[in-house]
Tab-separated table of C-alpha atoms and ligand atoms in Angstrom:
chain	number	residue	atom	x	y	z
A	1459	UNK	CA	-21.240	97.211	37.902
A	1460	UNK	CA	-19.671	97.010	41.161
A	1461	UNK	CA	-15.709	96.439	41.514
A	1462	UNK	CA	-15.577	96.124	44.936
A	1463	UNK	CA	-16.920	93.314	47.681
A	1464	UNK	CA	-20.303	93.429	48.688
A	1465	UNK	CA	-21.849	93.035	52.167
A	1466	UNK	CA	-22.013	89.441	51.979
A	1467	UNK	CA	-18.050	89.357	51.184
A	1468	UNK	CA	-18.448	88.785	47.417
A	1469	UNK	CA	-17.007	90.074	44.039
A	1470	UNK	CA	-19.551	88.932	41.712
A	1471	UNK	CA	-19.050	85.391	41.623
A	1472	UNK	CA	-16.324	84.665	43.424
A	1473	UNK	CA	-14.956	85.702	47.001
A	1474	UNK	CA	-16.799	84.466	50.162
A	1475	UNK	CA	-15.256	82.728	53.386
A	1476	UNK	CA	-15.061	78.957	52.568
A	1477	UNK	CA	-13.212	78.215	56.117
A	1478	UNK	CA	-13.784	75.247	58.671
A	1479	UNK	CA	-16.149	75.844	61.010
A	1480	UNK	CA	-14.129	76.244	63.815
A	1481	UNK	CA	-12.536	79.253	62.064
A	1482	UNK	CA	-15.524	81.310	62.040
A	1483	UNK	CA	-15.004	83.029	65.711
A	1484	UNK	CA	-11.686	84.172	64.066
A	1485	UNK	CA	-12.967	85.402	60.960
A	1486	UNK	CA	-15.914	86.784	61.717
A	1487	UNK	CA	-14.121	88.778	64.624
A	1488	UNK	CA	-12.499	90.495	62.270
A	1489	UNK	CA	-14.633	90.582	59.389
A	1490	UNK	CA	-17.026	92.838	62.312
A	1491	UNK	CA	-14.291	95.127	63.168
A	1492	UNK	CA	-12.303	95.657	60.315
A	1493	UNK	CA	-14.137	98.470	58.628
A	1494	UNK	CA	-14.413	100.682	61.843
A	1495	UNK	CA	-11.103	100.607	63.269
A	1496	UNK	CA	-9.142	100.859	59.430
A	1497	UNK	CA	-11.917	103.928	59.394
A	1498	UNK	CA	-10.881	105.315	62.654
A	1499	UNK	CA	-9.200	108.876	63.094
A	1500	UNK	CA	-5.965	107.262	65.464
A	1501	UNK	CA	-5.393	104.440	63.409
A	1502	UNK	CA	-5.555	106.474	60.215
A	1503	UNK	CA	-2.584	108.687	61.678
A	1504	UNK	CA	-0.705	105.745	63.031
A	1505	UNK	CA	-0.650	104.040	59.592
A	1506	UNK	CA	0.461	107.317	57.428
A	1507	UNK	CA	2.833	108.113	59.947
A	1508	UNK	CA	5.005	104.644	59.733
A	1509	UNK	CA	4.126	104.764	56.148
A	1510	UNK	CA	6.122	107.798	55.811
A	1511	UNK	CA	8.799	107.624	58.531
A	1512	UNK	CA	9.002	103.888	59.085
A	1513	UNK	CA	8.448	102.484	55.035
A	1514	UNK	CA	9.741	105.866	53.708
A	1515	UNK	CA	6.593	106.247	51.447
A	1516	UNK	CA	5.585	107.985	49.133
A	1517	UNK	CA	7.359	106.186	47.029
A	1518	UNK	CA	8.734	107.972	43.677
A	1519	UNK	CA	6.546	107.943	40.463
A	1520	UNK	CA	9.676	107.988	37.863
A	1521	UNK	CA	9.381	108.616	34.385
A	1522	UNK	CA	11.691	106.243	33.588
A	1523	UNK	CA	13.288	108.421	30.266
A	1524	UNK	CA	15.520	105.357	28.435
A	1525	UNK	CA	12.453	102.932	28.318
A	1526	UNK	CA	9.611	105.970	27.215
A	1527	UNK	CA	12.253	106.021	24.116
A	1528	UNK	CA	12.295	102.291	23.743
A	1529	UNK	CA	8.663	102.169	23.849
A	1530	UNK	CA	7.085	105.571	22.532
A	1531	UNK	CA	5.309	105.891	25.497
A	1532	UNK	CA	5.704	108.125	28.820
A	1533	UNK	CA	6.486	104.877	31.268
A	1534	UNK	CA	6.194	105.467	34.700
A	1535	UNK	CA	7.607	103.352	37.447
A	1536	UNK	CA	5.987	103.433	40.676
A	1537	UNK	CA	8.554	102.863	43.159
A	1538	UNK	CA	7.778	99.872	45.415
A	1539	UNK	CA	11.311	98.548	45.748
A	1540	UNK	CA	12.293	101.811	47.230
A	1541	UNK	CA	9.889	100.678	50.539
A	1542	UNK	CA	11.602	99.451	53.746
A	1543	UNK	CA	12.147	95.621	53.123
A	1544	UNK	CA	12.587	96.393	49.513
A	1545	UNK	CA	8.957	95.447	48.212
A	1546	UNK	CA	4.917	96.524	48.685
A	1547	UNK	CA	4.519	93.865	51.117
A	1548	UNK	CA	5.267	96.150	53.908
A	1549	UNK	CA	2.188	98.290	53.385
A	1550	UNK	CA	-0.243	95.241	54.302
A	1551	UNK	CA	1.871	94.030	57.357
A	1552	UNK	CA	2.079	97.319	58.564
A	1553	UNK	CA	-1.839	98.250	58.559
A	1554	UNK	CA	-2.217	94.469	59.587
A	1555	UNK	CA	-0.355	94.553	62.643
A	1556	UNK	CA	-2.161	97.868	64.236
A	1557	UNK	CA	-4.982	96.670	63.251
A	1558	UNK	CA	-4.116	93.310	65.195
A	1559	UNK	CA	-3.092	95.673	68.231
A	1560	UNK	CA	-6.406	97.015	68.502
A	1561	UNK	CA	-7.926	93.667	68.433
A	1562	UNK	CA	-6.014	92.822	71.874
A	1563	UNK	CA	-3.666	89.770	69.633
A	1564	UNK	CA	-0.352	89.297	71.565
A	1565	UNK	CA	0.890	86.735	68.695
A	1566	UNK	CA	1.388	87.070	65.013
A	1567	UNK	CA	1.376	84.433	62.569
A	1568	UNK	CA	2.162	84.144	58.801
A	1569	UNK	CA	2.344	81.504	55.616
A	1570	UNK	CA	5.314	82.348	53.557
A	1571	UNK	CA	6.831	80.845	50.392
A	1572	UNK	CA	9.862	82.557	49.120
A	1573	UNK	CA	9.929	84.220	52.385
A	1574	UNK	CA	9.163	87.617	51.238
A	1575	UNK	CA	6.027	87.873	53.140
A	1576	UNK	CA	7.572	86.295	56.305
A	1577	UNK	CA	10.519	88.875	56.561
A	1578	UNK	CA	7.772	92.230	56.067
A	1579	UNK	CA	5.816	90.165	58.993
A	1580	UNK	CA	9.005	89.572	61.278
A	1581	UNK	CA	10.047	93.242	60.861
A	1582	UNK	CA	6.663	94.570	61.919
A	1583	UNK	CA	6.544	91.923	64.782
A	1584	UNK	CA	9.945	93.749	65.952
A	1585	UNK	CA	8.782	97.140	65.705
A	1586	UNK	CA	5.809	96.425	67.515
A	1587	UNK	CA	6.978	93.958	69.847
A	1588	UNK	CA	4.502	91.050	69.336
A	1589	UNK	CA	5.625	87.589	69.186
A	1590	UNK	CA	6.170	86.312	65.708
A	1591	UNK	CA	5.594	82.916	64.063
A	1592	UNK	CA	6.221	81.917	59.957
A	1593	UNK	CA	5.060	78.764	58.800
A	1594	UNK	CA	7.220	78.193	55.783
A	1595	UNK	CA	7.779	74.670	53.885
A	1596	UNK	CA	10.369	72.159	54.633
A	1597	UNK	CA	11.286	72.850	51.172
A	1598	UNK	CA	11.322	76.629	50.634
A	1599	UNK	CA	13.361	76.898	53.863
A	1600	UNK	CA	15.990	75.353	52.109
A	1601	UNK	CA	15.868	77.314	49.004
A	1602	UNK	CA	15.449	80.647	50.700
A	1603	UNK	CA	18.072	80.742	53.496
A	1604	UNK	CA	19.274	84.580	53.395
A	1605	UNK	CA	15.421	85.330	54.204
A	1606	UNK	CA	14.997	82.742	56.789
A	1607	UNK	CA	18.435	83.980	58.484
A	1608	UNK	CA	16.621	87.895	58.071
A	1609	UNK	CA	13.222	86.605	60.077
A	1610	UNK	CA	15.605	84.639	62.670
A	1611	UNK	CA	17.412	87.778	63.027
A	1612	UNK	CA	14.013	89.673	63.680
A	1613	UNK	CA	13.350	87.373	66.415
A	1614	UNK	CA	10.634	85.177	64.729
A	1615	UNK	CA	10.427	81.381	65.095
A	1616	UNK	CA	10.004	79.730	62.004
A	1617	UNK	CA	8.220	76.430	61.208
A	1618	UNK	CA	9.017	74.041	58.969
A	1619	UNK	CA	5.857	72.631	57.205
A	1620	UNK	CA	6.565	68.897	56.284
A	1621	UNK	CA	3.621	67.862	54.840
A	1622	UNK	CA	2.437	67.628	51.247
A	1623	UNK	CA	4.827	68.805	48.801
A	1624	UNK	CA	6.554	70.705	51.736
A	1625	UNK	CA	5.727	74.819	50.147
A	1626	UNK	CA	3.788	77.209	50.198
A	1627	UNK	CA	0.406	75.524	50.308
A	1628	UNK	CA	1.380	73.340	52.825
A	1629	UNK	CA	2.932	75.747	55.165
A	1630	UNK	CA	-0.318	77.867	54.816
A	1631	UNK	CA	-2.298	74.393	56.122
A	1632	UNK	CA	-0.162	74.576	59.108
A	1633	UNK	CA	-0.579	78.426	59.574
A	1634	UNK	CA	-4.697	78.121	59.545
A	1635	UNK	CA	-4.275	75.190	61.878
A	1636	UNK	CA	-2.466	77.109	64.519
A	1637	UNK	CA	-5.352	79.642	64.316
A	1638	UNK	CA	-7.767	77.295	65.012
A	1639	UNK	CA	-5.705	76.163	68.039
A	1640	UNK	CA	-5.343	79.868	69.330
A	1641	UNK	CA	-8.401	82.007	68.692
A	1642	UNK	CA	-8.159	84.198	71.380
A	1643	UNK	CA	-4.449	85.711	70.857
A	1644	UNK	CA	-3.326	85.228	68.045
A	1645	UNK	CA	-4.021	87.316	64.513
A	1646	UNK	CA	-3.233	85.933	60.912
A	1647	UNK	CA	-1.572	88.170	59.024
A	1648	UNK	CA	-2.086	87.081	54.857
A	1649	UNK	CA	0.383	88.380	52.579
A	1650	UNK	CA	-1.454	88.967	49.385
A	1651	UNK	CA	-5.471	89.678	48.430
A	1652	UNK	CA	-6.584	86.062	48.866
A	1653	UNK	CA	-8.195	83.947	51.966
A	1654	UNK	CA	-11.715	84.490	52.889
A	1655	UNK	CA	-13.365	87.508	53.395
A	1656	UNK	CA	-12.589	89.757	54.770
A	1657	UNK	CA	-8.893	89.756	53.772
A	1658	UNK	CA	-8.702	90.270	50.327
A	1659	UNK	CA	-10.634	93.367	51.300
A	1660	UNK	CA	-8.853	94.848	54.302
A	1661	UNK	CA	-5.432	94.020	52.036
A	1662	UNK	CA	-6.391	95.922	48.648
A	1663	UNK	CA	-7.697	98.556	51.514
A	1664	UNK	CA	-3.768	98.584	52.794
A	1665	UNK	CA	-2.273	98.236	49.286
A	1666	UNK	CA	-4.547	100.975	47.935
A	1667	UNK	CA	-2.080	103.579	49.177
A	1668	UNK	CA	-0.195	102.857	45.902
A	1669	UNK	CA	-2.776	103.696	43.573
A	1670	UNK	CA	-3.448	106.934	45.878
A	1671	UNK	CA	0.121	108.129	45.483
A	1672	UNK	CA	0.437	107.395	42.075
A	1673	UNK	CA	-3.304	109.844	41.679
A	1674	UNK	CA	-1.220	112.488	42.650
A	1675	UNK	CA	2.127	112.155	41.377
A	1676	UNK	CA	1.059	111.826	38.692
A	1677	UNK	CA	-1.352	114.757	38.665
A	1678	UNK	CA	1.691	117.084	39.563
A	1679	UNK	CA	3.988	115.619	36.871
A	1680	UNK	CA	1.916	115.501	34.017
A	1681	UNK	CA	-1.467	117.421	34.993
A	1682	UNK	CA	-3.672	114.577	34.552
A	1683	UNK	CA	-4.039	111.575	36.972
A	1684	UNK	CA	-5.460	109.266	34.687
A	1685	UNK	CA	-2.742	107.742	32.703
A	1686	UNK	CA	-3.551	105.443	29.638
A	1687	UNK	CA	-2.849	102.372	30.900
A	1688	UNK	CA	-1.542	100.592	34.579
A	1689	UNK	CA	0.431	97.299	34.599
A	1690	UNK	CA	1.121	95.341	37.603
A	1691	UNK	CA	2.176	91.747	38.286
A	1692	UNK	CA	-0.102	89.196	39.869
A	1693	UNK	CA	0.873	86.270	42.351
A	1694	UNK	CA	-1.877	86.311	44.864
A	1695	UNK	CA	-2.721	89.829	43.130
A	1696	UNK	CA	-1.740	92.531	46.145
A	1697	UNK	CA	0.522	94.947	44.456
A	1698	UNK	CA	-1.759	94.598	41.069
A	1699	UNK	CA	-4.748	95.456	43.345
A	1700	UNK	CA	-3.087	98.144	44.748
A	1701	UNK	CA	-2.082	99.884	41.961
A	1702	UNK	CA	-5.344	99.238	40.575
A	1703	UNK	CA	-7.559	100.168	43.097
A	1704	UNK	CA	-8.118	104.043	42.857
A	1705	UNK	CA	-8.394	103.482	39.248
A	1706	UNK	CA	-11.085	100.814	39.023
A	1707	UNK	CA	-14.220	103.043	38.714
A	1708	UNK	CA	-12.194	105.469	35.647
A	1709	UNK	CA	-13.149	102.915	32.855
A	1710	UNK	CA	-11.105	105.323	31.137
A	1711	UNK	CA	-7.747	103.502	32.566
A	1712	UNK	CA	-6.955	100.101	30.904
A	1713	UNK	CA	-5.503	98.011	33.638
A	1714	UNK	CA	-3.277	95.131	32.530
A	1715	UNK	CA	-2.455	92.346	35.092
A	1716	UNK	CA	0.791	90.585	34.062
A	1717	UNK	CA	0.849	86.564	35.219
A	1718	UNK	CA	3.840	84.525	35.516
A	1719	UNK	CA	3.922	81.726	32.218
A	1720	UNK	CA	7.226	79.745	33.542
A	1721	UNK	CA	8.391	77.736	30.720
A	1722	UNK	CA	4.990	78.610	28.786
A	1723	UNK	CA	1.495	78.412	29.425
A	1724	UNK	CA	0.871	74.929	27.420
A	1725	UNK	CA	4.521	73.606	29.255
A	1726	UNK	CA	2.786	71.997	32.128
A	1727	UNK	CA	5.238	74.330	33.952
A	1728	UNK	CA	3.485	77.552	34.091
A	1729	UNK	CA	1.874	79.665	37.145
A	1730	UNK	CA	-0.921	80.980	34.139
A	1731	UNK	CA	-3.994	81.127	36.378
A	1732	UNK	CA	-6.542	82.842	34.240
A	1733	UNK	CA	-5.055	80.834	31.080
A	1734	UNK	CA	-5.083	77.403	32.914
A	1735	UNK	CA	-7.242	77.643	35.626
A	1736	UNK	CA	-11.129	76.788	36.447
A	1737	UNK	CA	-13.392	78.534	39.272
A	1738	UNK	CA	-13.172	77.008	42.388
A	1739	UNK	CA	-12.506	77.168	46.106
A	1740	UNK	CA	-8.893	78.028	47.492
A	1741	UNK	CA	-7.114	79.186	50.949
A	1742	UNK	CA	-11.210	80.228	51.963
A	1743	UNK	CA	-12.603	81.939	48.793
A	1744	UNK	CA	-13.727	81.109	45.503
A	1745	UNK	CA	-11.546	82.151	42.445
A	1746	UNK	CA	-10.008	81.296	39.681
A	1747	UNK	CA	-7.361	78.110	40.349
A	1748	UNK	CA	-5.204	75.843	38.297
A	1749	UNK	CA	-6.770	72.293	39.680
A	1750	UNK	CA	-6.953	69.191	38.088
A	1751	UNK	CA	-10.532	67.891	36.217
A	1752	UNK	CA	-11.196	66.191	39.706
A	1753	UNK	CA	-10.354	69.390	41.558
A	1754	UNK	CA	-7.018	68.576	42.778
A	1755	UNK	CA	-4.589	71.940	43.016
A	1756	UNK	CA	-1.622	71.785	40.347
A	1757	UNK	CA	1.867	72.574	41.521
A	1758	UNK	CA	2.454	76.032	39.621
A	1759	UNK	CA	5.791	76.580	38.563
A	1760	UNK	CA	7.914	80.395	37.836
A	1761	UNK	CA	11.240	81.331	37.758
A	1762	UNK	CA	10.128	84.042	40.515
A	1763	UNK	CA	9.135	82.628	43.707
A	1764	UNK	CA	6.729	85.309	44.263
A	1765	UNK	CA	4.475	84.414	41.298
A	1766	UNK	CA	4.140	80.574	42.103
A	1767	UNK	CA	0.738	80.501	43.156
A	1768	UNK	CA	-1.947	78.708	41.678
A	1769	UNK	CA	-4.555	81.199	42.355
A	1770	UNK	CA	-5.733	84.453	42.072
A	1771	UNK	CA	-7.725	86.828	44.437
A	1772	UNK	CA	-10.961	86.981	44.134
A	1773	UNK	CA	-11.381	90.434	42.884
A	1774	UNK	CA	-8.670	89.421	40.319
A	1775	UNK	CA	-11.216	86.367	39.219
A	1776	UNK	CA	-13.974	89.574	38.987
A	1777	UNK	CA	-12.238	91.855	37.332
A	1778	UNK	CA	-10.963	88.553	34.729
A	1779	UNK	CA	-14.555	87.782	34.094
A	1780	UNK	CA	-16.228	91.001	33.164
A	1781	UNK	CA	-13.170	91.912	31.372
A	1782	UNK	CA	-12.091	95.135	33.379
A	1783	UNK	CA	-8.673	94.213	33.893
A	1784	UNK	CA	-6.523	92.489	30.826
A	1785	UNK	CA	-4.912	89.186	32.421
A	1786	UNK	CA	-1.240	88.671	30.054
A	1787	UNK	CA	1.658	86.062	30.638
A	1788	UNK	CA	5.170	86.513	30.650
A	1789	UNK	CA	7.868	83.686	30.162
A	1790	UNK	CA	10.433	82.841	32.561
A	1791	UNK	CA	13.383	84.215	30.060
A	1792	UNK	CA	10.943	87.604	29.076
A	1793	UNK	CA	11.071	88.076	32.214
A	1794	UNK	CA	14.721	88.152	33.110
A	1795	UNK	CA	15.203	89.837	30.055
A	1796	UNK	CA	13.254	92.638	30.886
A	1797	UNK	CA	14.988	92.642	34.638
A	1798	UNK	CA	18.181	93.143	32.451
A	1799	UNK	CA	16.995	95.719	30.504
A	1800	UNK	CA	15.654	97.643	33.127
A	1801	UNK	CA	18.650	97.602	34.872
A	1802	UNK	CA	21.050	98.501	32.021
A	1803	UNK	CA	18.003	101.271	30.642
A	1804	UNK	CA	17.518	102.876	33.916
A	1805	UNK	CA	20.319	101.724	36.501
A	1806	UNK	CA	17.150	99.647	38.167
A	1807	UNK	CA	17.432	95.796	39.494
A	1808	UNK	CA	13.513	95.131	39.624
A	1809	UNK	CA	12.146	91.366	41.527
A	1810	UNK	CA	12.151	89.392	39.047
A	1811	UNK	CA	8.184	89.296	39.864
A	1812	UNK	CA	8.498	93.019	38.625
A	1813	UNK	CA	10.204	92.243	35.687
A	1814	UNK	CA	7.190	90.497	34.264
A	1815	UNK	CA	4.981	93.591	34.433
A	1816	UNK	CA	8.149	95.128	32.201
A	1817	UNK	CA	8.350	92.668	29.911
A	1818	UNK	CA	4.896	92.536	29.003
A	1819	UNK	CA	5.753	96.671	27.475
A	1820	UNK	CA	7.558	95.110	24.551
A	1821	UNK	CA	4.692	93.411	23.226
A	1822	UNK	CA	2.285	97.046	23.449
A	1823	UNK	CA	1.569	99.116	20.542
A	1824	UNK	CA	2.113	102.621	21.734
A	1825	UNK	CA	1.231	105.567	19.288
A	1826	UNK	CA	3.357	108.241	21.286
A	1827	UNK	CA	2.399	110.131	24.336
A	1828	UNK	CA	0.380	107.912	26.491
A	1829	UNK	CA	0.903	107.508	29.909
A	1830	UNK	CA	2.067	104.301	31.227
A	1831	UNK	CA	2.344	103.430	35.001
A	1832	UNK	CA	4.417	100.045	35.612
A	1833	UNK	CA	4.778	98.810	39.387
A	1834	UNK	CA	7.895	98.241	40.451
A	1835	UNK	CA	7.077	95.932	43.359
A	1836	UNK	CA	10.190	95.358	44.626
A	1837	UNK	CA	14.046	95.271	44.606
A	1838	UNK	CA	15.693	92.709	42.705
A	1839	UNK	CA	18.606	92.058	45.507
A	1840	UNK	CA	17.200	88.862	46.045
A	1841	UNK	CA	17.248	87.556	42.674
A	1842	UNK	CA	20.784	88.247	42.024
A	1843	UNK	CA	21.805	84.564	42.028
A	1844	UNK	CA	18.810	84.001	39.350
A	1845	UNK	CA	20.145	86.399	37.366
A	1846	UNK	CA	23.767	85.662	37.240
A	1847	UNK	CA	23.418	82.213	36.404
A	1848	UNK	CA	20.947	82.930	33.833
A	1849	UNK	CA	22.855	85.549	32.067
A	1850	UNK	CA	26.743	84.416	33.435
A	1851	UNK	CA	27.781	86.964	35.184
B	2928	PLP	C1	5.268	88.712	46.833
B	2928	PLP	C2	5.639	89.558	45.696
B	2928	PLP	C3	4.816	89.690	44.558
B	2928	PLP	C4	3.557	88.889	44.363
B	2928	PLP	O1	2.560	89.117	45.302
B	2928	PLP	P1	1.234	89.935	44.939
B	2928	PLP	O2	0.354	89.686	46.115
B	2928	PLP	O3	0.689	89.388	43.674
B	2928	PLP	O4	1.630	91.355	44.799
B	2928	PLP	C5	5.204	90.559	43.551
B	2928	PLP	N1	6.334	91.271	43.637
B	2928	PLP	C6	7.167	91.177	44.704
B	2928	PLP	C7	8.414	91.996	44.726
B	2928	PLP	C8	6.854	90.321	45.769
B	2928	PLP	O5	7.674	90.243	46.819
């Protein structure tokens, strides 16, 4: 059994490159290059040497000492939120932009929600010097201002989306429409492991460097680099398939992907997709999706903007089905609990999207002495309002 995509762009039964026709130059551009210039000697350099002097990576593997007592259980935390721009998401935009480079692009584009995704894109647009533009809904630009001030500051225009319910989906509408429009120049960068093939490829590909560190850390802390079990949170699924991806062939490693409940899987205002959701086509590939019996997308719903998708990637659908990975759900309030936790265990403010992958600890049965890596995807800065009003500080 075969983890990985297949020639034809595939995951089993899901993946492929559902896109309007007059995408396909686009795609299939880069689906024909991406392989050989990720694989080349130059780029290879370039990309570990603004990993490490530009992101700051590796990032720590911490035994994190006050939760392996909680939980009777060596838990790791891989370090994400120690990464330039405070989460993983730098990794991807980071390989993505050389990679656009040596395509010839001149322009950038990007889809972002909580704006996340459209601040790691900005900042790479700056270092690099390539024009910059975020399509980001009517709606989220409201919600999100400090991050919309960060990619103004960075010199990106940003574009309010307007149609539809005015987020995420929407804005990513408006983002494949401008690609269409401008084929020749322009390069799309996606922010997590979804879209058609081949991005959720090329991004585990990017992402994988977590996984890699965390091989070796691991292997000099402990002298074993296969710990028991690896727990990640899942959105789109990009820092989950990172920290997965090195691991995927050990069947040794249980892998537990930690999805965002909301209010409760059953509430109607949940972001649950293996729980809730059907197969079905999405943003280009076929996955798992929460969609109504005619096959209309429901609004998902989490307390952590980075989690409120309705999909998965299609490797994520994969790894669902034949039961490699264990999909879990975390509450809104487990969630924030854990963030607090965290913080008063370990002096750590994890993203709230982090805090889920925590939370799910407290309902594990550990014997004593396994291994447990947790990603820490990112910083919880940007949650700080969330959490004060929740707790009243
Ligand atoms: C965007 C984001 C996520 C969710 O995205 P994935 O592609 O599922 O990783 C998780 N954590 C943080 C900190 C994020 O910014």
């Amino acid at each position: 059994m075969s983890y990985f995509v297949n020639e034809k762009g595939y995951y089993g039964d899901f993946g492929g490159a559902y896109i309007p026709e007059m995408l396909y130059p686009n795609v299939e551009e880069l689906r024909q290059n991406y392989l050989q210039i990720i694989g080349d000697a130059d780029f290879q350099q370039e990309f570990h040497y603004l990993l490490k002097n530009y992101v700051g990576r590796p990032s720590p593997l911490y035994l994190a000492k006050r939760l392996s007592e909680r939980y009777n259980a060596n838990i790791f935390l891989k370090r994400e939120d120690l990464n330039h721009t405070g989460a993983h998401k730098i990794n991807n935009t980071i390989g993505q932009i050389l990679l656009a480079e040596r395509l010839g692009k001149k322009r950038i584009i990007a889809e972002t929600g909580a704006g996340q995704h459209g601040v790691a894109t900005a900042t790479v647009c700056a270092l690099r010097g390539l024009e910059c533009v975020i399509y980001m809904g009517e709606i989220d630009i409201e919600r999100q201002a400090p991050n919309v001030a960060r990619m103004k500051m960075l010199g990106a225009t940003v574009v309010s989306a307007v149609s539809g319910s005015k987020t995420l989906k929407d804005a990513t509408n408006e983002a494949m429409r401008d690609w269409i429009n401008n084929p020749v120049d322009t390069h799309y960068i996606i922010g997590s492991v979804v879209g058609p093939h081949p991005y959720p490829d090329m991004v585990s590909i990017f992402q994988s460097v977590i996984s890699e560190e965390t091989k070796r850390q691991l292997m000099e802390q402990t002298g074993n680099d296969q710990p028991d079990y690896v727990l990640a949170c899942v959105g789109g699924g990009s820092n989950a398939m990172g920290m997965f991806y090195h691991f995927l062939d050990d069947e040794k490693v249980k892998l537990v992907a930690v999805e965002a409940a909301g209010k409760g899987v059953s509430s109607g205002h949940s972001a649950a997709t293996t729980f809730l959701g059907k197969e079905g086509v999405l943003h280009g590939s076929r996955s798992i999706l929460m969609q109504t019996a005619d096959g209309q997308v429901i609004e998902p719903y989490s307390v952590s903007a980075g989690l409120d998708y309705p999909g998965i990637g299609p490797q994520h659908a994969h790894l669902f089905k034949v039961g490699r990975a264990e999909y879990v759900s975390i509450t809104d309030e487990e969630s924030l609990e854990a963030g607090l936790l965290c913080t008063r265990l370990e002096g750590i403010i994890p993203a709230i999207e982090s805090a889920h992958a925590i939370a799910h600890l407290e309902k594990m049965k550990f014997t004593g002495g396994e291994n447990v890596v947790v990603c820490l995807s990112g910083r919880g800065d940007k949650d700080l309002d969330t959490y004060s009003k929740y707790f009243g500080f």
